[in-house]
GROMACS .gro file of C-alpha atoms in nm:
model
  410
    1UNK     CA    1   0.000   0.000   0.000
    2UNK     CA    2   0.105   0.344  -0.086
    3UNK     CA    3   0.086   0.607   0.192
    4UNK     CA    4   0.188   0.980   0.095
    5UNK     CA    5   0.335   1.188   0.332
    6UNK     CA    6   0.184   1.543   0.438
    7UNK     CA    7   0.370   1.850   0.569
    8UNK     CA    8   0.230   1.955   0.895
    9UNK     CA    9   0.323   2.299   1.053
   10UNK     CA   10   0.388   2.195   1.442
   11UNK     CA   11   0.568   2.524   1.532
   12UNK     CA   12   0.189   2.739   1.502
   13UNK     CA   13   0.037   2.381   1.571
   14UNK     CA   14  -0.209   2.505   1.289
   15UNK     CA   15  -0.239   2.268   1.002
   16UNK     CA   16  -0.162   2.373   0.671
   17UNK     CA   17  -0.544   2.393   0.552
   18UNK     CA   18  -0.869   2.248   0.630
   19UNK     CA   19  -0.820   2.043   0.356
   20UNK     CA   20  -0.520   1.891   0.430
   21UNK     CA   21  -0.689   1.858   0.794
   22UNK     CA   22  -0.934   1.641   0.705
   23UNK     CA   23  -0.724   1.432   0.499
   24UNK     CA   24  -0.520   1.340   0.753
   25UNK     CA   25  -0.811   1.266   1.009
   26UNK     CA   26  -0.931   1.063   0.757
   27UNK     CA   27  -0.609   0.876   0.707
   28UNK     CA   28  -0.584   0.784   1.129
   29UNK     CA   29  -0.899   0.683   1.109
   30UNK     CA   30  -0.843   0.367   0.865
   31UNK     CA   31  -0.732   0.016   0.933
   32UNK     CA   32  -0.461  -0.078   0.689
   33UNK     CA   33  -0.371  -0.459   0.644
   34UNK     CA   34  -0.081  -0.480   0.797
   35UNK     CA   35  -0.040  -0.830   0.986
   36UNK     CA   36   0.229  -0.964   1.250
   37UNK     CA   37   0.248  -1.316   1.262
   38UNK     CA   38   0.252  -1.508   1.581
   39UNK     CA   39   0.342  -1.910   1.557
   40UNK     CA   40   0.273  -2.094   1.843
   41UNK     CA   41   0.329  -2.483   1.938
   42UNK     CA   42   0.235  -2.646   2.251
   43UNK     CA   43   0.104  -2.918   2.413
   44UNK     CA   44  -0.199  -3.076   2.303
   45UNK     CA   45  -0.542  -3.005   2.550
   46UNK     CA   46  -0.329  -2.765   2.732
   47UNK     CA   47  -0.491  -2.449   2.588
   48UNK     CA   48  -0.828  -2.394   2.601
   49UNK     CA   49  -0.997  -2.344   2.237
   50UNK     CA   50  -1.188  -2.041   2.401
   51UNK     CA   51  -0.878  -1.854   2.408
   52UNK     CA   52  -0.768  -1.854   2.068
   53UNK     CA   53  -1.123  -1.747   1.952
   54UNK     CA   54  -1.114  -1.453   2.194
   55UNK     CA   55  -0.708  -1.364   2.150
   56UNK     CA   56  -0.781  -1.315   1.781
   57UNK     CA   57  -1.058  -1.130   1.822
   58UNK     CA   58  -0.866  -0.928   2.018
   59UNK     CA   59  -0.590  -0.847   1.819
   60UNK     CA   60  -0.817  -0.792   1.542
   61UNK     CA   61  -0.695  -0.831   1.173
   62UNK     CA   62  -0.332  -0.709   1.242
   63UNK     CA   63  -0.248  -1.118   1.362
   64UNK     CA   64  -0.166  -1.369   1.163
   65UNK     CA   65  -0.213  -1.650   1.446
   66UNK     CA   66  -0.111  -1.988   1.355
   67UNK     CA   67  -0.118  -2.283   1.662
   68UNK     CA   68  -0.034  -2.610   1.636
   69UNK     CA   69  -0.028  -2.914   1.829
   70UNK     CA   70   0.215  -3.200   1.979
   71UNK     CA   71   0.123  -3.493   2.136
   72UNK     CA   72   0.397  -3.501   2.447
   73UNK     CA   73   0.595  -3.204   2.579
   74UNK     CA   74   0.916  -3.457   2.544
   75UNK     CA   75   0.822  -3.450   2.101
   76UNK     CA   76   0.833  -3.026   2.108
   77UNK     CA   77   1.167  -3.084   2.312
   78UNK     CA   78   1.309  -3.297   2.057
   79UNK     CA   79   1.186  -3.109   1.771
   80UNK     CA   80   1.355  -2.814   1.963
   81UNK     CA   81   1.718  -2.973   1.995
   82UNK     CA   82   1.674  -3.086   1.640
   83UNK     CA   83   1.652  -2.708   1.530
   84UNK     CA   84   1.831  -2.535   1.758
   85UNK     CA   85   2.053  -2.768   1.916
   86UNK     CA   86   2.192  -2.848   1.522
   87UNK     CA   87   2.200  -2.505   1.452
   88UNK     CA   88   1.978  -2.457   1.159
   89UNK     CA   89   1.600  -2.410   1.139
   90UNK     CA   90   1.322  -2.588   0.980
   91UNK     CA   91   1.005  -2.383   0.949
   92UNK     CA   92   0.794  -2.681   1.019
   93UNK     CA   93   0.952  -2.806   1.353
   94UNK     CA   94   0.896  -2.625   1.707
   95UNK     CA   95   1.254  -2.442   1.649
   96UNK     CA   96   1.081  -2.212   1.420
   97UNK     CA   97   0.780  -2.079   1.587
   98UNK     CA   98   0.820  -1.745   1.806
   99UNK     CA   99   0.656  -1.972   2.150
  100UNK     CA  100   0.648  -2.323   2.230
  101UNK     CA  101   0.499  -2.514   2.540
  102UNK     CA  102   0.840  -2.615   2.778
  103UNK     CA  103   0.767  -2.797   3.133
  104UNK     CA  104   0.918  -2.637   3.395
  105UNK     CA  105   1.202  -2.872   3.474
  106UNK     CA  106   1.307  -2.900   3.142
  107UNK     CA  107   1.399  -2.545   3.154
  108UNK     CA  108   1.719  -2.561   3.334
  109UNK     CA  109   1.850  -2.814   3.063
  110UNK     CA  110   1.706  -2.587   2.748
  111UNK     CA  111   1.873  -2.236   2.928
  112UNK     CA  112   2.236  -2.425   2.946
  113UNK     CA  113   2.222  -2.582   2.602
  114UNK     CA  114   2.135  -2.239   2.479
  115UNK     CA  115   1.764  -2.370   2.315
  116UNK     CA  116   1.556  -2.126   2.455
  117UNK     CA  117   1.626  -1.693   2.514
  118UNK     CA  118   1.566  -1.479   2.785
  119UNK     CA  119   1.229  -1.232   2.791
  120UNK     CA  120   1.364  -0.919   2.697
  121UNK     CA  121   1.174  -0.660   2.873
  122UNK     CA  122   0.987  -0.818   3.114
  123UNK     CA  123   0.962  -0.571   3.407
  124UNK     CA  124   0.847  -0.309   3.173
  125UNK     CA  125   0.536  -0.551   3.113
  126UNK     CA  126   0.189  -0.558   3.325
  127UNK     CA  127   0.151  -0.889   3.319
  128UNK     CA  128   0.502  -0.915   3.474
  129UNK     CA  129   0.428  -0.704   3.761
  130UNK     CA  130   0.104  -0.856   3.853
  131UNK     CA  131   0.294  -1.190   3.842
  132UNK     CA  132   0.340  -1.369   4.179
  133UNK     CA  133   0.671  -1.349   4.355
  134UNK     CA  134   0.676  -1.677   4.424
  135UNK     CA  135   0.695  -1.770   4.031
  136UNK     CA  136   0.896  -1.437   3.985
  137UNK     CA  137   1.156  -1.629   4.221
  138UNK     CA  138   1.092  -2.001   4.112
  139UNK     CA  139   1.157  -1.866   3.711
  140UNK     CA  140   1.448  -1.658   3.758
  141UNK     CA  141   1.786  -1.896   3.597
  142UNK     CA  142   2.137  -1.758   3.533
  143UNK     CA  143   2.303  -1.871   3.183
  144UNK     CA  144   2.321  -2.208   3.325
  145UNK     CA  145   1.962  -2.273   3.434
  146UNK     CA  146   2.072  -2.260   3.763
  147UNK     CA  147   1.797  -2.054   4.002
  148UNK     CA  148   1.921  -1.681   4.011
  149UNK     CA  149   1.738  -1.425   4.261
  150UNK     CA  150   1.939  -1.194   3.970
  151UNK     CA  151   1.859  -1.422   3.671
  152UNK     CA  152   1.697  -1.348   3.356
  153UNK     CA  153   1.308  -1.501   3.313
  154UNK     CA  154   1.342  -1.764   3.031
  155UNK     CA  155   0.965  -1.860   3.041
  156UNK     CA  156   0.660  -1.826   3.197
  157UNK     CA  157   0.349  -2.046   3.309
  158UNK     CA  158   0.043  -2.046   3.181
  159UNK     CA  159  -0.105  -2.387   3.370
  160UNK     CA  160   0.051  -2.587   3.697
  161UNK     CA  161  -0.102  -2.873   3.917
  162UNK     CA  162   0.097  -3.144   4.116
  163UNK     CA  163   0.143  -3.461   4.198
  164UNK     CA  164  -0.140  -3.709   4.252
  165UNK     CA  165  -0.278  -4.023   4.360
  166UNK     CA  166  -0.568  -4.206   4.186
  167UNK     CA  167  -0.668  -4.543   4.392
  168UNK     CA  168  -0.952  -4.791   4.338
  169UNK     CA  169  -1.184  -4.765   4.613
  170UNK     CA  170  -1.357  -5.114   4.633
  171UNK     CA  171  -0.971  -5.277   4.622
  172UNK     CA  172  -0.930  -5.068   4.976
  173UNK     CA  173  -1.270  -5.149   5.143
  174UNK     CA  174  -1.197  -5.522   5.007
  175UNK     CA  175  -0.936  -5.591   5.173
  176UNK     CA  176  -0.933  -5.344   5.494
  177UNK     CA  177  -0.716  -5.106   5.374
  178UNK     CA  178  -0.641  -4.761   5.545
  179UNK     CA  179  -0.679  -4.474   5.347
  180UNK     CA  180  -0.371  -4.335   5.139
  181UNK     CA  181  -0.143  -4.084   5.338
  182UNK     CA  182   0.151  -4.112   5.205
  183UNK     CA  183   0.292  -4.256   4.864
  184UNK     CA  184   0.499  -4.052   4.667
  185UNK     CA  185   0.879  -3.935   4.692
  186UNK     CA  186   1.028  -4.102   4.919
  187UNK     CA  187   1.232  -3.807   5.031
  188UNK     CA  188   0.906  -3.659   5.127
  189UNK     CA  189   0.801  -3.964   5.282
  190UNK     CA  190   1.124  -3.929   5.481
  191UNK     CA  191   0.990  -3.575   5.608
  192UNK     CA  192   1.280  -3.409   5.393
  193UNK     CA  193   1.242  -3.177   5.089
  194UNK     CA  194   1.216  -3.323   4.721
  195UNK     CA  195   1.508  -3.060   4.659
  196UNK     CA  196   1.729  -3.234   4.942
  197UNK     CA  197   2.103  -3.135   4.816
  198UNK     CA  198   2.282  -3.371   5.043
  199UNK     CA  199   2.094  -3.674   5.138
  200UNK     CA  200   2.331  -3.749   5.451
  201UNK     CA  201   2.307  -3.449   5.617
  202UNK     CA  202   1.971  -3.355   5.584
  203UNK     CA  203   1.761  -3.675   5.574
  204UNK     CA  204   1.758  -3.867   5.912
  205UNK     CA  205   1.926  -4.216   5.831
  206UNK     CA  206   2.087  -4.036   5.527
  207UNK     CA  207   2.141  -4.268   5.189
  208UNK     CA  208   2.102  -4.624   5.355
  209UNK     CA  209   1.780  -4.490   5.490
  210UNK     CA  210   1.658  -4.386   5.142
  211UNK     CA  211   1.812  -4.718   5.005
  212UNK     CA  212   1.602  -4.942   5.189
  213UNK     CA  213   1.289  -4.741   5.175
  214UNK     CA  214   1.325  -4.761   4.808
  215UNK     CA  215   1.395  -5.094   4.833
  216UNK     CA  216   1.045  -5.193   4.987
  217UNK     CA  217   0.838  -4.919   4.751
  218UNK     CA  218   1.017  -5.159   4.434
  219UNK     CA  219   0.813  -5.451   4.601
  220UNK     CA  220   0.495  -5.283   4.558
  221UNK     CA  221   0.546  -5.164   4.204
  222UNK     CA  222   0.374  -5.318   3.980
  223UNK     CA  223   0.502  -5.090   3.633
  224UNK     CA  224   0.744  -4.773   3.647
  225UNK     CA  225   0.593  -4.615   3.322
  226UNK     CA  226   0.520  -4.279   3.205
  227UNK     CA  227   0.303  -4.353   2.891
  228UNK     CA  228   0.081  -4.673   2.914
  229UNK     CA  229   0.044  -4.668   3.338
  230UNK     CA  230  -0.341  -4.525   3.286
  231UNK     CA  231  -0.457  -4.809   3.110
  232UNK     CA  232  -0.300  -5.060   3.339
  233UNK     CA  233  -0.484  -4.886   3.653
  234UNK     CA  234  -0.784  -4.862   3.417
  235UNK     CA  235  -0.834  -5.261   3.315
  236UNK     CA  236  -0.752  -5.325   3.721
  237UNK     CA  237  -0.412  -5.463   3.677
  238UNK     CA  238  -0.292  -5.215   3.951
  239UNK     CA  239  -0.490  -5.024   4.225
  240UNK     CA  240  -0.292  -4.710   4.284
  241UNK     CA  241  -0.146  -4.507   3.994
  242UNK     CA  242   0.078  -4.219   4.035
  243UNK     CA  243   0.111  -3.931   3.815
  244UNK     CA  244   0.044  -3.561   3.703
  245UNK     CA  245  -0.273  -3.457   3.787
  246UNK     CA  246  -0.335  -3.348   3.415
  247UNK     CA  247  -0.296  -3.697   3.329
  248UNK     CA  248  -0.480  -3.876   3.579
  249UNK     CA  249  -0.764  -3.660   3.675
  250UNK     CA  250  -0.929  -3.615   3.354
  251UNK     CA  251  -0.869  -3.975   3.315
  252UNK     CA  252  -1.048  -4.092   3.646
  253UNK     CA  253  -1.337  -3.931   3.559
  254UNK     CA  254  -1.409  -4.169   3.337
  255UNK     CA  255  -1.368  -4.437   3.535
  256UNK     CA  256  -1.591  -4.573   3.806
  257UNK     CA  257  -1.466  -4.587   4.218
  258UNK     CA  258  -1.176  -4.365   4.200
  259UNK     CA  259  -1.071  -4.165   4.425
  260UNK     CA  260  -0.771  -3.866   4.347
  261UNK     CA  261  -0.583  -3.723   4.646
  262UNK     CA  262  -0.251  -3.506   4.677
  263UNK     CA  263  -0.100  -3.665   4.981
  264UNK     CA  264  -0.092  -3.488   5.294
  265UNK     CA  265   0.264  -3.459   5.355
  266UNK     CA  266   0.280  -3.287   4.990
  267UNK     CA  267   0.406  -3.351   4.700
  268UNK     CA  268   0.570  -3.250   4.319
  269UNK     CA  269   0.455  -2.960   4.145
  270UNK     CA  270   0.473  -2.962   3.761
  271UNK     CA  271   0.409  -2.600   3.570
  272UNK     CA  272   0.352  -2.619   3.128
  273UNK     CA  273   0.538  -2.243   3.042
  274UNK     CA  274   0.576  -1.987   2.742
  275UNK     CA  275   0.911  -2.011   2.624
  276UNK     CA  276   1.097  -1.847   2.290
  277UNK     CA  277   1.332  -2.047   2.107
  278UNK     CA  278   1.682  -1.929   2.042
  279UNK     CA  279   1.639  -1.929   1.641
  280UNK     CA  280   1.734  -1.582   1.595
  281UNK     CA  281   2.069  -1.510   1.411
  282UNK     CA  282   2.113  -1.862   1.308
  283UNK     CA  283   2.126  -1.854   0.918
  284UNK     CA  284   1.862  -2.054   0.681
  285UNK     CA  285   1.787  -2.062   0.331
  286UNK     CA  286   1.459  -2.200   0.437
  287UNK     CA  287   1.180  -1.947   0.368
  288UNK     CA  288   0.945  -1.908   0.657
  289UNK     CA  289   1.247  -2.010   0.885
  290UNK     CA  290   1.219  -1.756   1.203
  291UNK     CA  291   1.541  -1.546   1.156
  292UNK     CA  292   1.303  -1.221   1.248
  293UNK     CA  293   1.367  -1.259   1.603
  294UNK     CA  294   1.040  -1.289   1.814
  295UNK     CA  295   0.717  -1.193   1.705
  296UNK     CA  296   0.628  -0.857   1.905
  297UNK     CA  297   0.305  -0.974   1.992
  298UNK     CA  298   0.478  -1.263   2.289
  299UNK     CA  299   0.378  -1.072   2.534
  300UNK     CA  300   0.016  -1.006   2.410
  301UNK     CA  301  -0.025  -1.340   2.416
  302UNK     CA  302   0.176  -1.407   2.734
  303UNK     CA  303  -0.040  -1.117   2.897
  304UNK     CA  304  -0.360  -1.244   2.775
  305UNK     CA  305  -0.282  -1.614   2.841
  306UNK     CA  306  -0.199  -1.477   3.235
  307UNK     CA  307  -0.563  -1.223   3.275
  308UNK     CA  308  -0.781  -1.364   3.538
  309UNK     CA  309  -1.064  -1.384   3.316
  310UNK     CA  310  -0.822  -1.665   3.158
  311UNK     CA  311  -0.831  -1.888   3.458
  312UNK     CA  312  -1.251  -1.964   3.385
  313UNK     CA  313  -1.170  -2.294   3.163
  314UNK     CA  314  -0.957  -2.433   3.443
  315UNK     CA  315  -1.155  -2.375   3.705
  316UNK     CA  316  -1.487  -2.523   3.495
  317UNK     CA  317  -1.240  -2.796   3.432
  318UNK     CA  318  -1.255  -2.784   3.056
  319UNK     CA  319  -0.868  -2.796   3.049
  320UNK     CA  320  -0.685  -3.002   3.343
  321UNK     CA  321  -0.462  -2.726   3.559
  322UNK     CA  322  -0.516  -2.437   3.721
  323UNK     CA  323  -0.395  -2.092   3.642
  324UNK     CA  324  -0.100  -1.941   3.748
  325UNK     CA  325  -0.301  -1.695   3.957
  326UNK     CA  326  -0.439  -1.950   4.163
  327UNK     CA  327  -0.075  -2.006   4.346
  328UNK     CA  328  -0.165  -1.775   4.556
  329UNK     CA  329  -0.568  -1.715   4.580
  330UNK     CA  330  -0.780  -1.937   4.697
  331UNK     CA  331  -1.029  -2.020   4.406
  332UNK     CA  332  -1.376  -1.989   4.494
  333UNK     CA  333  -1.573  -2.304   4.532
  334UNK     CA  334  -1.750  -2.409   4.163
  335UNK     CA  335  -2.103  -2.314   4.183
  336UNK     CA  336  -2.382  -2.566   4.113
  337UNK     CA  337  -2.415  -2.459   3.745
  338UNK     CA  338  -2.082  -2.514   3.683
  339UNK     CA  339  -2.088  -2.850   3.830
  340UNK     CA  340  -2.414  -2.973   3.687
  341UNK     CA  341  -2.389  -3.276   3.474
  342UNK     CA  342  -2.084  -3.294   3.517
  343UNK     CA  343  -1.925  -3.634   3.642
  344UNK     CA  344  -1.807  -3.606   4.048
  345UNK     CA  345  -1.488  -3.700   4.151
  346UNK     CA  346  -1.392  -3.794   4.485
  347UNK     CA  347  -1.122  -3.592   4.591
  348UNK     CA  348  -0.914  -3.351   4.791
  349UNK     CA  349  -0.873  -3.131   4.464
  350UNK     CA  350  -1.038  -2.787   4.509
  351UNK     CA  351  -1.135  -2.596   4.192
  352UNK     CA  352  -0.924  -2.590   3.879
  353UNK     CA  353  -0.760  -2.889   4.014
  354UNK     CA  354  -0.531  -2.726   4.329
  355UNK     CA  355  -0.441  -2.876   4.631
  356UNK     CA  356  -0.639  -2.727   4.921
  357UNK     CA  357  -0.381  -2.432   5.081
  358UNK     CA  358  -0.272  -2.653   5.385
  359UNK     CA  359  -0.130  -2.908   5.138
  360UNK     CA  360  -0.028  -2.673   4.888
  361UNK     CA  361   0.229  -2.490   5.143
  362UNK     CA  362   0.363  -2.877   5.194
  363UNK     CA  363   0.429  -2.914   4.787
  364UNK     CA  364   0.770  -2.831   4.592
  365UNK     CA  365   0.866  -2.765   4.245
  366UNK     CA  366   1.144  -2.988   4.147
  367UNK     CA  367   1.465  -2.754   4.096
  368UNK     CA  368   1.771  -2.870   3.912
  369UNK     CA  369   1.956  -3.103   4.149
  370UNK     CA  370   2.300  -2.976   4.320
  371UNK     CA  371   2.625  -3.203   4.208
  372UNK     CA  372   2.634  -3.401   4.529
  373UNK     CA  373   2.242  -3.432   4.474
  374UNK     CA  374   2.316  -3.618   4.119
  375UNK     CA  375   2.636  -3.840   4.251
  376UNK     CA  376   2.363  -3.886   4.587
  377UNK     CA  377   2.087  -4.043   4.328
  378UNK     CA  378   2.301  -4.230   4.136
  379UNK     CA  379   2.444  -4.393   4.365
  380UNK     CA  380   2.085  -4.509   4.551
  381UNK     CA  381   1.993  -4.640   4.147
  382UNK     CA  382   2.348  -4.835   4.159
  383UNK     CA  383   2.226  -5.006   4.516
  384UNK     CA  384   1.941  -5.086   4.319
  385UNK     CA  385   2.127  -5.323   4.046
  386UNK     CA  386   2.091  -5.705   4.073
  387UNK     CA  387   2.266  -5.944   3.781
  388UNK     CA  388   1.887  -6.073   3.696
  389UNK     CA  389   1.791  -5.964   3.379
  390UNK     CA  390   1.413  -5.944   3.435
  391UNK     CA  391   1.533  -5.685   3.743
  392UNK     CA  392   1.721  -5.454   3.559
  393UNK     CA  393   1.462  -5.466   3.271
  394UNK     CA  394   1.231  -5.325   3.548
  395UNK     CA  395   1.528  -5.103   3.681
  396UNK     CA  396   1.520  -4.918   3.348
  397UNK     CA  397   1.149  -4.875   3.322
  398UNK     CA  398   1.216  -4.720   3.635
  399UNK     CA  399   1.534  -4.498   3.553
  400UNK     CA  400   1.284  -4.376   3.251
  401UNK     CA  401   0.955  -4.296   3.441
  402UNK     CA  402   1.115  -4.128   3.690
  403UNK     CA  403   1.305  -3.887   3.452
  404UNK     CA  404   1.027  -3.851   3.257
  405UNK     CA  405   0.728  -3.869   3.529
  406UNK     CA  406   0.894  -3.716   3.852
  407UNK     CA  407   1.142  -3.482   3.652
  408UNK     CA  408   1.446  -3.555   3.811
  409UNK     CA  409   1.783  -3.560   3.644
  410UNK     CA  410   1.990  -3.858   3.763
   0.00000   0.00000   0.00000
């Protein structure tokens, strides 16, 4: 489009004529076509659909919004060191979009290997400010990923829940079992913090302790599994399944005598984030390849995605989660029209899936572990090893679902 330019006399602040006046009024009146892309991937059933109706409408016809799905927040990773971590982009793969879905303790590992950038002017935003200190803290990372009270913010959430425990109800009353307190961590069993950094000194017993606790939780197992463990508790092969509570609670509620609880003595926390991938300056050929640098409209859509009126699909549990706000408020109870025809859950879950505040002050985040943390872990999963085959078959299954489930870096 051709725009022509008009003289305007600011020194008398009087415009040239009335003509030209009213040409000019005319011309900041109009909306011109002028669009600003904004590509998006993240995790599938992890954004409400009502919020990319109302965020274009919002923007109007200036966006040129494009969203896509993955099936697994581990496939956007790996799409994400295949870009980036190669050093070339492919327009089709996460690399390339401008925002990608992250979970939170795969941060550390994305900030050191340089996959992800920083925010750049983040305290100049609103929807920084209004942020909770308690994330402002938990998201601040030097170069390394390492937590910074001086860091830069890499990412930031847009959905969190924790830990859970889904049990079959008849298999308890069957056979005169107590309720569930504790099964989790067994750190937190212990009484100690899922971010212990020296086992010895801070966990009464120290390692053996841990050792042998572990060593009667392995009887109980029936499958260490991050992918297929549903549909074992589902066809009744096992009676308690462990998990993230945007896995199992939207799956229990399709099942019959389940019950969902967040232990009492606390547990994980898990938080899906905004994050930017570090594609600018690398060279392509590739057209559509996102050499640009960031779209400017990240932080409409991180402010948007973070406006309280953002947190209603959680809390009528159309999306499993709960909004970031909800860290530290309360959420009101659902009313009855929210919860009508709706299938009932028993559960210690308030709204939008939280644990009720005396638990929630019990729960962690996983942080990246200290070095004596990782030689501390490795060493309880080499106590572990037996020569039997069928063992250390199970031992990796176990290795695997507990990187991949609980997060932790071994």
């Amino acid at each position: 489009m051709h725009v022509s330019l008009v003289n305007i006399d600011s020194s008398s602040g009087e415009y040239e004529n009335e003509e030209v006046k009213a040409a000019f009024e005319s011309y900041k009146s109009k909306t011109y076509a002028l669009t600003v892309p904004l590509r998006i991937v993240a995790l599938r059933s992890s954004v409400p659909p009502l919020w990319i109706k109302n965020f274009i409408q919002s923007q109007g016809r200036r966006v040129k919004f494009r969203l896509e799905f993955r099936g697994t927040l581990e496939g956007i990773f790996s799409e994400l060191s295949t870009t980036i971590g190669k050093g070339k982009v492919s327009s089709k793969l996460a690399g390339a979009a401008d925002i990608i879905s992250l979970g939170d303790t795969w941060v550390n590992f994305a900030i050191s290997k340089k996959l992800i950038e920083p925010i750049q002017g983040v305290d100049e935003q609103d929807w920084f400010c209004k942020l909770s200190d308690k994330w402002k803290v938990y998201l601040r990372r030097n170069d390394e990923g390492k937590s910074d009270t001086e860091g830069k913010i890499w990412a930031v959430p847009y959905r969190w829940g924790s830990m859970v425990i889904a049990y079959r109800k008849n298999k308890f009353r069957q056979h005169n079992l107590a309720p569930i307190e504790v099964i989790g961590a067994v750190l937190k069993y212990l009484g100690a913090s899922y971010n212990t950094s020296n086992i010895d000194s801070q966990v009464t017993g120290g390692r053996n302790a841990v050792k042998d606790e572990l060593a009667a939780l392995q009887k109980q197992v029936r499958l260490f599994d991050s992918a297929n463990y549903l549909k074992a508790f589902n066809v009744g092969d096992v009676w308690v399944a462990v998990g993230w509570s945007s896995d199992i609670v939207p799956a229990a509620k399709r099942m019959s005598d389940v019950a969902v609880i967040v232990p009492k003595s606390g547990a994980s926390l898990w938080a899906d984030l905004w994050a930017i991938p570090a594609a600018s300056g690398i060279a392509t050929d590739e057209l559509g390849g996102r050499i640009r640098g960031p779209s400017p409209l990240v932080h409409q859509w991180i402010d948007f995605c973070l406006q309280s009126q953002r947190a209603i699909p959680f809390e009528e549990e159309i999306v499993a989660g709960a909004s970031p706000s909800a860290f530290d408020n309360t959420p009101l109870p659902k009313s009855k029209n929210l919860s009508k025809n709706k299938p009932k859950l028993d559960t210690n879950l308030i709204a939008g899936g939280v644990p009720p505040p005396e638990i929630l002050t019990r729960c962690e985040f996983l942080e990246p572990l200290s070095d004596s943390a990782s030689l501390d872990h490795q060493w309880l999963i080499s106590s572990m090893q037996n020569p039997n085959h069928g063992f250390m078959h199970k031992l990796q299954h176990c290795i695997l679902w507990a990187s991949n489930a609980l997060q932790i870096k071994l």
